[in-house]
Coordinates of N, CA and C in Angstrom, one line a residue:
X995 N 40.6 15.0 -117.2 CA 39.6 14.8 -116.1 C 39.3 13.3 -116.0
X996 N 39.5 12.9 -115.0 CA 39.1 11.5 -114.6 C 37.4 10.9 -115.1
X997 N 37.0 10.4 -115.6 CA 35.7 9.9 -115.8 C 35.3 8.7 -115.2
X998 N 36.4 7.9 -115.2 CA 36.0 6.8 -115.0 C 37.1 5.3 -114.3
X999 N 36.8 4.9 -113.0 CA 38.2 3.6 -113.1 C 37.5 2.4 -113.4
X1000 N 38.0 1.6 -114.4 CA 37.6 0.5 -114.4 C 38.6 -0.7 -114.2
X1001 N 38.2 -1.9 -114.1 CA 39.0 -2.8 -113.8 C 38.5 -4.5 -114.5
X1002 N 39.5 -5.0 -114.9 CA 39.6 -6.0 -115.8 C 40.5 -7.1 -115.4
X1003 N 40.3 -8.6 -115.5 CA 41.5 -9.4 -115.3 C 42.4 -9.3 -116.4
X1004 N 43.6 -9.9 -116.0 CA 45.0 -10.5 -117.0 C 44.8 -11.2 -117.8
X1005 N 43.8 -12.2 -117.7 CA 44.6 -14.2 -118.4 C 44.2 -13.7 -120.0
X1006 N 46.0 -14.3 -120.5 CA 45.6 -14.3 -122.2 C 44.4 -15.0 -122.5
X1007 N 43.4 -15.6 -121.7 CA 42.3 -16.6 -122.1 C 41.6 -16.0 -122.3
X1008 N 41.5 -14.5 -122.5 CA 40.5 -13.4 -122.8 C 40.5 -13.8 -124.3
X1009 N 41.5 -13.9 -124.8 CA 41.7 -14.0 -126.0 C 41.3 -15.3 -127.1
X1010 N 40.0 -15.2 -128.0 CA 39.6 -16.6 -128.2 C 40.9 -17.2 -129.5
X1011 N 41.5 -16.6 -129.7 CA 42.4 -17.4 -130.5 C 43.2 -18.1 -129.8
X1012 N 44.0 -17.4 -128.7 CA 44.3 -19.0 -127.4 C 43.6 -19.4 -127.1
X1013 N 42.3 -19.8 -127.0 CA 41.8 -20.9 -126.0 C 41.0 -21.9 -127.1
X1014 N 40.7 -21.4 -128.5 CA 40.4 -22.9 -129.2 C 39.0 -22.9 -128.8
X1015 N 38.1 -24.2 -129.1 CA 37.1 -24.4 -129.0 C 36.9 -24.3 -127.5
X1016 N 37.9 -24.2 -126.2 CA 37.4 -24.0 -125.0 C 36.9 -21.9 -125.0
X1017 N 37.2 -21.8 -125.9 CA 36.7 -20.2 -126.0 C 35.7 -19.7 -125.2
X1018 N 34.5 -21.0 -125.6 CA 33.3 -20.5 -125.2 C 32.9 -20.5 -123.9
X1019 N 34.2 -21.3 -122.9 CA 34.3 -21.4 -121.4 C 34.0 -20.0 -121.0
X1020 N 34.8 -19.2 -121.2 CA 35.2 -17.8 -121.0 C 34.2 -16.6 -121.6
X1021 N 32.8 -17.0 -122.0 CA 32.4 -16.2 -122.9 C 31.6 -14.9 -121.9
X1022 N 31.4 -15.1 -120.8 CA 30.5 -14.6 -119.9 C 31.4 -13.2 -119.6
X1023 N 33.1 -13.8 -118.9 CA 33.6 -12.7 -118.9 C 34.5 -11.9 -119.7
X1024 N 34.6 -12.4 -121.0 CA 35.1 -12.2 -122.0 C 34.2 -10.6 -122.2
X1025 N 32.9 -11.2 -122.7 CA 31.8 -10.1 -123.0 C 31.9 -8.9 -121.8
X1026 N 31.7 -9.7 -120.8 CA 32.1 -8.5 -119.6 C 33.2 -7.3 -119.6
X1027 N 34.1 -7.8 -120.3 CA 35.5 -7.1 -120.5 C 35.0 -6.0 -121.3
X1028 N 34.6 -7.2 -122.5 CA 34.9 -6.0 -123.7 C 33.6 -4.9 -123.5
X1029 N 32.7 -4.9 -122.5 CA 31.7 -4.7 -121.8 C 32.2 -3.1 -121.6
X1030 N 33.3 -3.3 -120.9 CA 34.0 -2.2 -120.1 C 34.7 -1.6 -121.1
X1031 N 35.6 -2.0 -122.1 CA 35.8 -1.4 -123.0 C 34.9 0.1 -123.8
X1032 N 33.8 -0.8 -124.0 CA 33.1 0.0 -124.7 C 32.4 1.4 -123.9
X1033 N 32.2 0.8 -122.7 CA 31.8 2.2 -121.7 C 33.1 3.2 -121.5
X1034 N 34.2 2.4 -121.5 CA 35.1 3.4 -121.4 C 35.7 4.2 -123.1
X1035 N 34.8 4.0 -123.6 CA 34.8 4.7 -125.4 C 35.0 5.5 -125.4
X1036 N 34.3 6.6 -124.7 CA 33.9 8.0 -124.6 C 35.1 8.7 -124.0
X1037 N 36.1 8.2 -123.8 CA 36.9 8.8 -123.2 C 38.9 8.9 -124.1
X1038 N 39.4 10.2 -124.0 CA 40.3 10.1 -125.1 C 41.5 9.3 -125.0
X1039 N 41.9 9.1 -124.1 CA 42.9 8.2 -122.9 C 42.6 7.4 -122.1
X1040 N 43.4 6.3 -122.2 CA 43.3 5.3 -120.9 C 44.4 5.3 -120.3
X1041 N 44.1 5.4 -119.1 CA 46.0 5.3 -118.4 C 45.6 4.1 -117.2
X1042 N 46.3 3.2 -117.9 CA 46.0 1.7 -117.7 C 47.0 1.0 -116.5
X1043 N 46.8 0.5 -115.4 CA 48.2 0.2 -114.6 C 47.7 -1.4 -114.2
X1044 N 49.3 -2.0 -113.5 CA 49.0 -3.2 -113.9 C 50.1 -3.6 -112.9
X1045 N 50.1 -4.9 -112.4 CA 51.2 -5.0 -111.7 C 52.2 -6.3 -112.1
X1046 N 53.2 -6.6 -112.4 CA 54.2 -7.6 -113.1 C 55.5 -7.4 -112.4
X1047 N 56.4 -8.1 -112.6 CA 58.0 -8.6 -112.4 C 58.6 -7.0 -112.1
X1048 N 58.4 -6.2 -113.2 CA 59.1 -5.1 -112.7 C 58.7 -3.5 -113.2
X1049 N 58.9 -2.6 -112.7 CA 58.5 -1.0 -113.3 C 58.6 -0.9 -114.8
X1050 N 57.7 -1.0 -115.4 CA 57.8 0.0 -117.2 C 56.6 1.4 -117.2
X1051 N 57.1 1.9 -118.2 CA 55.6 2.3 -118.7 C 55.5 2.5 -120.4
X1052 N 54.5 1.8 -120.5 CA 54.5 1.4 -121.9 C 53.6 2.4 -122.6
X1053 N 54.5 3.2 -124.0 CA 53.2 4.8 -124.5 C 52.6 4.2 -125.4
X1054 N 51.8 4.7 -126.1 CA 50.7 4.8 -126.6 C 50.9 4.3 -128.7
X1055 N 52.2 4.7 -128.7 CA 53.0 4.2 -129.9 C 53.5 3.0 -130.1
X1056 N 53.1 2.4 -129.0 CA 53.6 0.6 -128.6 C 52.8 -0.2 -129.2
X1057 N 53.3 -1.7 -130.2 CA 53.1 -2.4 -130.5 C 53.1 -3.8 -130.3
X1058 N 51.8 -4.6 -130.1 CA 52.3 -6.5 -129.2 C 52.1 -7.0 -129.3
X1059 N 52.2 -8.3 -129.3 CA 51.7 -9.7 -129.4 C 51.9 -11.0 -128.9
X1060 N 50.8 -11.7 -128.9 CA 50.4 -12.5 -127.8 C 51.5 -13.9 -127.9
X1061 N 52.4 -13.8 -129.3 CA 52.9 -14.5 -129.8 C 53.6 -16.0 -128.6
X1062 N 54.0 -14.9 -127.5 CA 54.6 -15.4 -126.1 C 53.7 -16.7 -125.9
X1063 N 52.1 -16.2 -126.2 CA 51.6 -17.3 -125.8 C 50.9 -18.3 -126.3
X1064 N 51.5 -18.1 -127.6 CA 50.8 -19.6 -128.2 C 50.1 -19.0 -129.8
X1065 N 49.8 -17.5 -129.6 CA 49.3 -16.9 -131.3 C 49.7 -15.6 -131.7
X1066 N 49.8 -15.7 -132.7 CA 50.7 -14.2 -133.1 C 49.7 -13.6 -133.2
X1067 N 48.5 -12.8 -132.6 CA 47.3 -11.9 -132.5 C 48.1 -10.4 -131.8
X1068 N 47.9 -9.5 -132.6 CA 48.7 -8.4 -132.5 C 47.8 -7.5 -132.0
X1069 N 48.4 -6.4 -131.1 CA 47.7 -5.2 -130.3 C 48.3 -4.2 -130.9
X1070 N 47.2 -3.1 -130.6 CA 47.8 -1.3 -130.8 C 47.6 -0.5 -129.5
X1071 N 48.5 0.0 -129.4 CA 48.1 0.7 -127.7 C 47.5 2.3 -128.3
X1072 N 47.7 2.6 -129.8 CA 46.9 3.8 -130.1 C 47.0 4.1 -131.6
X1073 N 46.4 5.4 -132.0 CA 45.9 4.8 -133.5 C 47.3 5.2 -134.1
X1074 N 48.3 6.0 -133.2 CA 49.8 6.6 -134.2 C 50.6 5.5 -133.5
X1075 N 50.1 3.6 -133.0 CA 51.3 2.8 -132.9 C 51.6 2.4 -134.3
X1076 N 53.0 2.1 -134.5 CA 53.7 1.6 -135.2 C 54.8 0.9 -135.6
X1077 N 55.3 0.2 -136.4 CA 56.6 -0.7 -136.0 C 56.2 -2.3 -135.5
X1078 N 57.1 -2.9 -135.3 CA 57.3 -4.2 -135.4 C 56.5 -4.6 -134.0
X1079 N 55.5 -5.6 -134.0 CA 54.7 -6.3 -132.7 C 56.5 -6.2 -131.8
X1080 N 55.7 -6.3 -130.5 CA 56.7 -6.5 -129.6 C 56.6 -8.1 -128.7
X1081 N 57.1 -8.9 -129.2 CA 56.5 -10.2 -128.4 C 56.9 -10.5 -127.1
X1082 N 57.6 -9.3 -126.2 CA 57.9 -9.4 -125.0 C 57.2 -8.2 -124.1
X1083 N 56.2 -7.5 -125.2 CA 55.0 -6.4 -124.4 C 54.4 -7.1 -123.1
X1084 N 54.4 -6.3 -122.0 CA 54.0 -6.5 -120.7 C 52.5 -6.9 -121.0
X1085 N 52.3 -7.9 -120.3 CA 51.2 -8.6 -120.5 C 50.0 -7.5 -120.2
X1086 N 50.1 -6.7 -118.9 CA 49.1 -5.5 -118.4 C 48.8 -5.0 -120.4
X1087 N 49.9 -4.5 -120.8 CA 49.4 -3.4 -122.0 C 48.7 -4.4 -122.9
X1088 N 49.5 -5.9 -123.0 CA 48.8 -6.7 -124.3 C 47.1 -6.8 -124.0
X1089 N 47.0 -7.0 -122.3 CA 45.0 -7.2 -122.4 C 44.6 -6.0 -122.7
X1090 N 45.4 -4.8 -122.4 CA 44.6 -3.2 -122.4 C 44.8 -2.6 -123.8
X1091 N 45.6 -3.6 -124.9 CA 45.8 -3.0 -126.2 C 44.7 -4.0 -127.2
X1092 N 44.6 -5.5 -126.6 CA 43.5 -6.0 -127.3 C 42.4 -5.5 -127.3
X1093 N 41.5 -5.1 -125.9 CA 40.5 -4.7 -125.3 C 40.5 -3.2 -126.3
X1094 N 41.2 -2.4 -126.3 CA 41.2 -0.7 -127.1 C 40.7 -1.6 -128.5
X1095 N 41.7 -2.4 -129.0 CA 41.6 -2.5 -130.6 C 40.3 -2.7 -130.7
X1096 N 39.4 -3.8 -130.1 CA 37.8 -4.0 -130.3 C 36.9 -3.3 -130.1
X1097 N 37.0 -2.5 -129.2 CA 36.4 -1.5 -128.7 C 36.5 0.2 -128.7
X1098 N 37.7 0.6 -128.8 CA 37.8 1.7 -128.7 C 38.5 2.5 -129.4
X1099 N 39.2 2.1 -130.5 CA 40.5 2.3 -131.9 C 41.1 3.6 -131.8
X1100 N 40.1 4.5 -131.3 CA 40.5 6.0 -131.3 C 41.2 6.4 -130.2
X1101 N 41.0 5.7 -129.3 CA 41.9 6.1 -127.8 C 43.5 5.7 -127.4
X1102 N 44.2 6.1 -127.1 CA 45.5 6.3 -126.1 C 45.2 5.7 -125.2
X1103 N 46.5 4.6 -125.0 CA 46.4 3.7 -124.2 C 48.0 4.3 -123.3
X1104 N 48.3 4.5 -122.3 CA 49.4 4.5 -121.9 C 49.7 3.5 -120.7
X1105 N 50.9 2.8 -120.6 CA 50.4 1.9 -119.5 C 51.8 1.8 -118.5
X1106 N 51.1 1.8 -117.2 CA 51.9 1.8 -116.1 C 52.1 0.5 -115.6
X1107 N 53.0 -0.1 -115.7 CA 53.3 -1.3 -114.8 C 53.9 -1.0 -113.3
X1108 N 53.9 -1.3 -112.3 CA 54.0 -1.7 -111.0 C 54.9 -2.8 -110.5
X1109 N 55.7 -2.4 -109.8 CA 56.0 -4.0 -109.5 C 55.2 -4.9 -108.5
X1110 N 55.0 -6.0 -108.8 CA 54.0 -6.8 -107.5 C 54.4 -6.7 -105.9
X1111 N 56.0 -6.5 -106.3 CA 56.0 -6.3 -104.5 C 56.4 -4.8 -104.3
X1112 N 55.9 -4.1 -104.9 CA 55.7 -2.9 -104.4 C 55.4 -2.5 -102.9
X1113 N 55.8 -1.2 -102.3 CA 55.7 -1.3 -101.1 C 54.2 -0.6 -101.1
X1114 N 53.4 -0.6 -100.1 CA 52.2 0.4 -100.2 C 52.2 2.0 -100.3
X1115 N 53.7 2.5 -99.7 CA 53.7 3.9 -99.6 C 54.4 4.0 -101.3
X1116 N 54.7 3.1 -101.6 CA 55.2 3.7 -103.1 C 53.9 3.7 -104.0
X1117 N 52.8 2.6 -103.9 CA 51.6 2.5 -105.2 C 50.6 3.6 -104.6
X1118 N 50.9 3.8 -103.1 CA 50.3 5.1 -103.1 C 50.4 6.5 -103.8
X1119 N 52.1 6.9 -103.5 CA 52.8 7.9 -104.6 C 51.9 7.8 -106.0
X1120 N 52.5 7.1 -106.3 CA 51.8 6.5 -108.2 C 50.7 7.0 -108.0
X1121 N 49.6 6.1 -107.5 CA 48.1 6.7 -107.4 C 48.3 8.0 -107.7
X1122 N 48.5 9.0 -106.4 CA 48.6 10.4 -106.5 C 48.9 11.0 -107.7
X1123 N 49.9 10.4 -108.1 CA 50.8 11.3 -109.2 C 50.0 10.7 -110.4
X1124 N 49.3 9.7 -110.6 CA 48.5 9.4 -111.7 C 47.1 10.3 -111.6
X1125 N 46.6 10.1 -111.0 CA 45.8 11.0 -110.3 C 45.8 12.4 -110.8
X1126 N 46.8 12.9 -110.8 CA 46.9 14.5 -111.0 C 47.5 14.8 -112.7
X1127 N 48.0 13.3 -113.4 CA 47.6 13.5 -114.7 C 46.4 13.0 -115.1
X1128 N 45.4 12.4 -114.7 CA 44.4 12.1 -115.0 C 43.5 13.8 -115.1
X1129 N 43.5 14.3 -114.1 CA 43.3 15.5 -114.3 C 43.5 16.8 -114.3
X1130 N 44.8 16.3 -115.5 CA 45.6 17.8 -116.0 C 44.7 18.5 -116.4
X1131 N 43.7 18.6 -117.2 CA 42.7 19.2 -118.0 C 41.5 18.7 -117.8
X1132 N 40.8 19.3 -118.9 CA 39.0 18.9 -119.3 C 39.1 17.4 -120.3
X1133 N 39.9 17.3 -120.7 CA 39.9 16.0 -121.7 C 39.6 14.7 -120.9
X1134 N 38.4 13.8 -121.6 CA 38.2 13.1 -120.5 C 38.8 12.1 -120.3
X1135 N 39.1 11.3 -119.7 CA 40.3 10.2 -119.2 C 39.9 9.2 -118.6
X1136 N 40.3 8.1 -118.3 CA 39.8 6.8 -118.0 C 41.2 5.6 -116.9
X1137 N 40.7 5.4 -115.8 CA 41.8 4.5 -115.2 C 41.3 2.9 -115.7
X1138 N 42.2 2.0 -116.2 CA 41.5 0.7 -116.4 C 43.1 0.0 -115.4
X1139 N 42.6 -0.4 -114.2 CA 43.3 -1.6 -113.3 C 43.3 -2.9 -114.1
X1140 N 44.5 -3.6 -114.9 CA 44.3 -4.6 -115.0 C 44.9 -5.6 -113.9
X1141 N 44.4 -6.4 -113.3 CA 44.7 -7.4 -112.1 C 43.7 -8.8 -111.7
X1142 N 44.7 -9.4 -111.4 CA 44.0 -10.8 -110.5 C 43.3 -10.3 -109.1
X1143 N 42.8 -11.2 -108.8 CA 42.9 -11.8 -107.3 C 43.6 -12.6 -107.1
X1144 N 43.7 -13.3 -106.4 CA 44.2 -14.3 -105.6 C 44.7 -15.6 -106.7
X1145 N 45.4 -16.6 -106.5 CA 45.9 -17.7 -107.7 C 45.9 -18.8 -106.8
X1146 N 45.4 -18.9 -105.5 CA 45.2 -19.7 -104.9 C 43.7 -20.4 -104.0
X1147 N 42.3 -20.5 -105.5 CA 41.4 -20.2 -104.1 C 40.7 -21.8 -104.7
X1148 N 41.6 -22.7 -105.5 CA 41.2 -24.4 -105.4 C 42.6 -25.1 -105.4
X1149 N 42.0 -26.5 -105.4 CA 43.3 -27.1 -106.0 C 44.1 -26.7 -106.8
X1150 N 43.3 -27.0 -107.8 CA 43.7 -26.8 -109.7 C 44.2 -25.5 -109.5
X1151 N 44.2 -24.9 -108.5 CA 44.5 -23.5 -109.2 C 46.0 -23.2 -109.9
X1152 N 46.5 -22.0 -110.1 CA 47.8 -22.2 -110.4 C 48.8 -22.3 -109.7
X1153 N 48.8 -21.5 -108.2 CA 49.3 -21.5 -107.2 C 49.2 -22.6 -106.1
X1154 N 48.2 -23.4 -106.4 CA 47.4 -24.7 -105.7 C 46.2 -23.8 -104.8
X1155 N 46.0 -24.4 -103.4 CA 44.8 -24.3 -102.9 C 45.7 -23.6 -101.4
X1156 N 45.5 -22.2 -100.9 CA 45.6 -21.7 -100.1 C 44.7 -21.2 -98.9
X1157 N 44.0 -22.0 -98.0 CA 42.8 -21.6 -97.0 C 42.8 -20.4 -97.2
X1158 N 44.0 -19.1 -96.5 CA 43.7 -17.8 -96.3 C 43.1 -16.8 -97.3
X1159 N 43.2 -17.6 -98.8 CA 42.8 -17.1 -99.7 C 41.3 -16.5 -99.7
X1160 N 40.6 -17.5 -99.7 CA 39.3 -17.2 -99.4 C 38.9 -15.6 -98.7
X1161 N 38.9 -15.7 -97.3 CA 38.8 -14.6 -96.7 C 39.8 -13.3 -97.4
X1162 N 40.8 -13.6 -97.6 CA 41.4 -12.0 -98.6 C 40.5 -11.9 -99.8
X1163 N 40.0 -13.2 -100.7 CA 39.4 -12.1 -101.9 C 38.0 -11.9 -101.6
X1164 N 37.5 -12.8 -100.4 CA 36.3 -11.9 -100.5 C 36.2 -10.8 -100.0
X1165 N 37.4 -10.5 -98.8 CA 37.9 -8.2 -98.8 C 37.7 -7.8 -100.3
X1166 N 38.4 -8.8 -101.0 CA 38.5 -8.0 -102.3 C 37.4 -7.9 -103.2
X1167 N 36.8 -9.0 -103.1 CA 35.4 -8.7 -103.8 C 34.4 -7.8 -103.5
X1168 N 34.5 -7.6 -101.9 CA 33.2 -6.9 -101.3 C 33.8 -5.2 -101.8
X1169 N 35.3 -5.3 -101.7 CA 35.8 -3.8 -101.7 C 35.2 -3.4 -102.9
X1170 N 35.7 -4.1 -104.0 CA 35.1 -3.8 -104.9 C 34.0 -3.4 -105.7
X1171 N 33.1 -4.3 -105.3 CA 31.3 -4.1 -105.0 C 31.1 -2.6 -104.8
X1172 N 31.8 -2.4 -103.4 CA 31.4 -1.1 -102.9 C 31.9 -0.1 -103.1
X1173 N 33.3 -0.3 -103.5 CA 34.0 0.9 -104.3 C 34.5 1.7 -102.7
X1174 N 35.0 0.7 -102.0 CA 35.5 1.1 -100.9 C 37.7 1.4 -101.1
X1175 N 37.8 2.5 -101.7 CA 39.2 2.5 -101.7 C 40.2 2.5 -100.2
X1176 N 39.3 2.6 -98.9 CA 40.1 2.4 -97.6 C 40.2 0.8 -97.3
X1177 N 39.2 -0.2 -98.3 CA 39.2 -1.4 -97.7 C 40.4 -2.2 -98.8
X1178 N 40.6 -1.5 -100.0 CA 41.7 -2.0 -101.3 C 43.3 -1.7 -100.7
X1179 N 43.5 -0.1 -100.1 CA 44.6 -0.1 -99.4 C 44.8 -1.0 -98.1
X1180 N 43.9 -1.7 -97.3 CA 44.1 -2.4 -96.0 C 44.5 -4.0 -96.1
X1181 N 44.8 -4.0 -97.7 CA 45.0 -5.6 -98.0 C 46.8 -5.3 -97.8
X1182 N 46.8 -6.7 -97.4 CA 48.2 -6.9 -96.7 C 48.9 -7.3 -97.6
X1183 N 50.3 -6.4 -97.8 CA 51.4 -7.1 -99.0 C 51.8 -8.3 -98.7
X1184 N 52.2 -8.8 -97.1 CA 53.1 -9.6 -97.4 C 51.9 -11.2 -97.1
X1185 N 50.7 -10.9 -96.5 CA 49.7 -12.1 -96.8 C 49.2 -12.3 -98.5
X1186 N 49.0 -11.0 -98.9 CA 48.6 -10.5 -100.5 C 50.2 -11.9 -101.1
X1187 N 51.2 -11.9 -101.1 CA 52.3 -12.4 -101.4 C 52.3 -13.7 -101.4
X1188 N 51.9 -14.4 -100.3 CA 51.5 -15.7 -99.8 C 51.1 -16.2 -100.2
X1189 N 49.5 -15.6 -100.9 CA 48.5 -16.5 -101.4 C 48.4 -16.1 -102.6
X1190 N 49.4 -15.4 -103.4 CA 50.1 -15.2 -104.8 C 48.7 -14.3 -105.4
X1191 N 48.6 -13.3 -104.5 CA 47.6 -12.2 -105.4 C 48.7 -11.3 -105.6
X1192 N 48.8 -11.3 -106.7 CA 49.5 -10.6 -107.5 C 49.5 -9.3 -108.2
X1193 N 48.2 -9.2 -108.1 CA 47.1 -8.0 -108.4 C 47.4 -6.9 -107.2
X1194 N 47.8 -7.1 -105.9 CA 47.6 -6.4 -104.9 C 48.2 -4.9 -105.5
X1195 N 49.2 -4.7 -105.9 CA 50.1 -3.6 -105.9 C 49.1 -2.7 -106.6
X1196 N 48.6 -3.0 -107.8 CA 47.5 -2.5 -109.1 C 46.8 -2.2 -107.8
X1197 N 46.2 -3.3 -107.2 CA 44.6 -3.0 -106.3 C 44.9 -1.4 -105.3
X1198 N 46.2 -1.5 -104.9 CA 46.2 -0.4 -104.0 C 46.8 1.2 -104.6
X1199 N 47.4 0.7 -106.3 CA 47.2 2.2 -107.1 C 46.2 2.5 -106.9
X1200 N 45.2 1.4 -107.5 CA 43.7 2.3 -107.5 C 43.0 2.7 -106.4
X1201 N 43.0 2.3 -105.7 CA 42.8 2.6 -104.3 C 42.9 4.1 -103.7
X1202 N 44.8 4.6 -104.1 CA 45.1 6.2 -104.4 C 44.8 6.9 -105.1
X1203 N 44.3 6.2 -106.2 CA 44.3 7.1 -107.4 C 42.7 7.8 -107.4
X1204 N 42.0 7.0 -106.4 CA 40.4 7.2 -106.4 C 40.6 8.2 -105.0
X1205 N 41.3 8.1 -103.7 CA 41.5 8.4 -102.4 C 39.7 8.5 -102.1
X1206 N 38.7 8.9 -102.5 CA 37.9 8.5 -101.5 C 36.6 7.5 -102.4
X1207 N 35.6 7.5 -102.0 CA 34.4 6.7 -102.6 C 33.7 6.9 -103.6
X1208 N 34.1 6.5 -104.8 CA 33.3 7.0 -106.1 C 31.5 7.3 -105.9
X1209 N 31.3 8.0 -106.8 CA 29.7 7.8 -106.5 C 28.9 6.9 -106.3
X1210 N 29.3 6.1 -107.6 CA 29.1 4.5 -108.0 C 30.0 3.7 -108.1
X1211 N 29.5 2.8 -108.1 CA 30.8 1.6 -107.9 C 29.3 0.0 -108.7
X1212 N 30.0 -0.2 -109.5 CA 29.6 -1.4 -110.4 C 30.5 -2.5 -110.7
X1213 N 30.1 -4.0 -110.6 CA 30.9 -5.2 -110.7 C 29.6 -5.9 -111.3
X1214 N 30.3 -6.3 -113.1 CA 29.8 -6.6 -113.6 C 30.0 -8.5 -113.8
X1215 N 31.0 -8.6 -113.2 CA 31.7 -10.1 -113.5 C 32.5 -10.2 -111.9
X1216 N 32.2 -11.0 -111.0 CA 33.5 -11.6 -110.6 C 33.2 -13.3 -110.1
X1217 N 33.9 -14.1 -110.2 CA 34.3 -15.1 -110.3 C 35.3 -15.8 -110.1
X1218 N 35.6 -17.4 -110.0 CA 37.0 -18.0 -110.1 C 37.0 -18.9 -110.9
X1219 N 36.4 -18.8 -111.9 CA 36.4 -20.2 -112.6 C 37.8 -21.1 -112.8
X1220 N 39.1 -20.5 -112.5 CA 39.9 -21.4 -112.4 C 41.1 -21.1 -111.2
X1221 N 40.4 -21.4 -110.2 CA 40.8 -21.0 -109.3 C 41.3 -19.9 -108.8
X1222 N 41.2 -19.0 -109.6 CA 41.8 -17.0 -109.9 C 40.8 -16.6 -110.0
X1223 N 40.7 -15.4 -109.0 CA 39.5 -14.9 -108.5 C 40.0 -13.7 -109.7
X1224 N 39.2 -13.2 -110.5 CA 38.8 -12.3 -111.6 C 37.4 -10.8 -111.5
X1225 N 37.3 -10.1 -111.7 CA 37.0 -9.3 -111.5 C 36.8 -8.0 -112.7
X1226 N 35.3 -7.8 -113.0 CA 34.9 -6.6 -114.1 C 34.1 -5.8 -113.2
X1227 N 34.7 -4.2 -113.5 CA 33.6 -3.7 -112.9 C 33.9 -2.6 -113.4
X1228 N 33.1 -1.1 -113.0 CA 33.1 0.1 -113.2 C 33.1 1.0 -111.5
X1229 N 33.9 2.1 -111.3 CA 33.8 2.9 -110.5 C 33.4 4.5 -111.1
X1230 N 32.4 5.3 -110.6 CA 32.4 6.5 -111.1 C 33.1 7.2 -110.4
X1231 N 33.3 8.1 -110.5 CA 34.2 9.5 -109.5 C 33.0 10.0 -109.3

């Protein structure tokens, strides 16, 4: 049974062993994260989706590490993973296996990757079909969206500085606020593409996987501090 979607950014900068004494940059939404983590405790599964380069899905016996980016800081996607770190783990599972390890040790992490240019009627499918394992049963269960916004909303950013940006993440921020899933499917792939949100494909799983307006809808963090519009929040069903 579904309990809960939550949603969390990507950047390994979650992680204070990459970022060094700039750690403490990050501490607001760091806390935020692991914020969500811990609400989503209560629950025996996380079925985590994410959008990247191309389709996986990563179980729950999977092993990673951040090694790719600079520290060998290792993840468990659940308490029966085992075997050798994987240093080429999809980044989606490495935030959603760090996040479990601090927070939640006991839970199943399964994770769905997406591809970023997914078409809409396909992350719709997904939705659905996630959707109806989320509530195969009474066991309670948890969606955690890991995704960006936008990578274009300053100079510095990583994509640089795109005008149209602006007006797409604040759709995306306000959707989110409100826990509007008709305003998360109405973001446009191929503008979503342009201004390198990359997050969109993830944004419109959840979108299906919710199909109408949670009770509640909570945003605990959003921001751009580096030019990537980022995003913590809670939806109830």
């Amino acid at each position: 049974m579904l309990t809960a979607a939550a949603f969390v950014p990507s950047p390994p900068l979650l992680v204070p062993e990459l970022t060094g004494l700039a750690a403490s940059e990050t501490d607001d939404l760091r806390e935020a994260v692991l914020e969500v983590g811990r609400s989503l405790s209560g629950a025996a599964e996380w079925v985590v989706v994410g959008a990247e380069t191309a389709e996986q899905t990563v179980p729950s016996t999977a092993r990673g590490t951040f090694l790719g980016f600079g520290v060998d800081v290792t993840v468990r996607l659940g308490p029966e993973a085992a075997g050798e770190p994987d240093p080429a783990l999809a980044l989606t599972a490495l935030v959603a296996g760090w996040i479990r390890d601090r927070t939640a040790p006991g839970t199943r992490v399964t994770t769905h990757v997406v591809a970023a240019d997914a078409d809409a009627a396909h992350c719709a499918d997904l939705g659905r079909d996630l959707r109806a394992e989320l509530d195969r049963d009474d066991r309670p269960r948890a969606l955690l969206v890991v995704a960006d916004g936008a990578t274009t909303l300053t100079a510095k950013a990583p994509g640089a500085y795109d005008p149209r940006s602006e007006e797409v993440e604040a759709a995306l921020t306000a959707a989110l606020g409100a826990g509007d899933p008709e305003a998360l499917a109405a973001l446009d792939p191929e503008l979503c593409s342009d201004i390198k949100l990359t997050g969109r494909a993830a944004w419109h799983v959840l979108a299906a996987t919710l199909g109408e307006r949670p009770r509640s809808a909570s945003v605990t963090y959003s921001a751009a501090p580096y030019g990537v519009g980022y995003h913590v929040g809670i939806w109830t069903p």
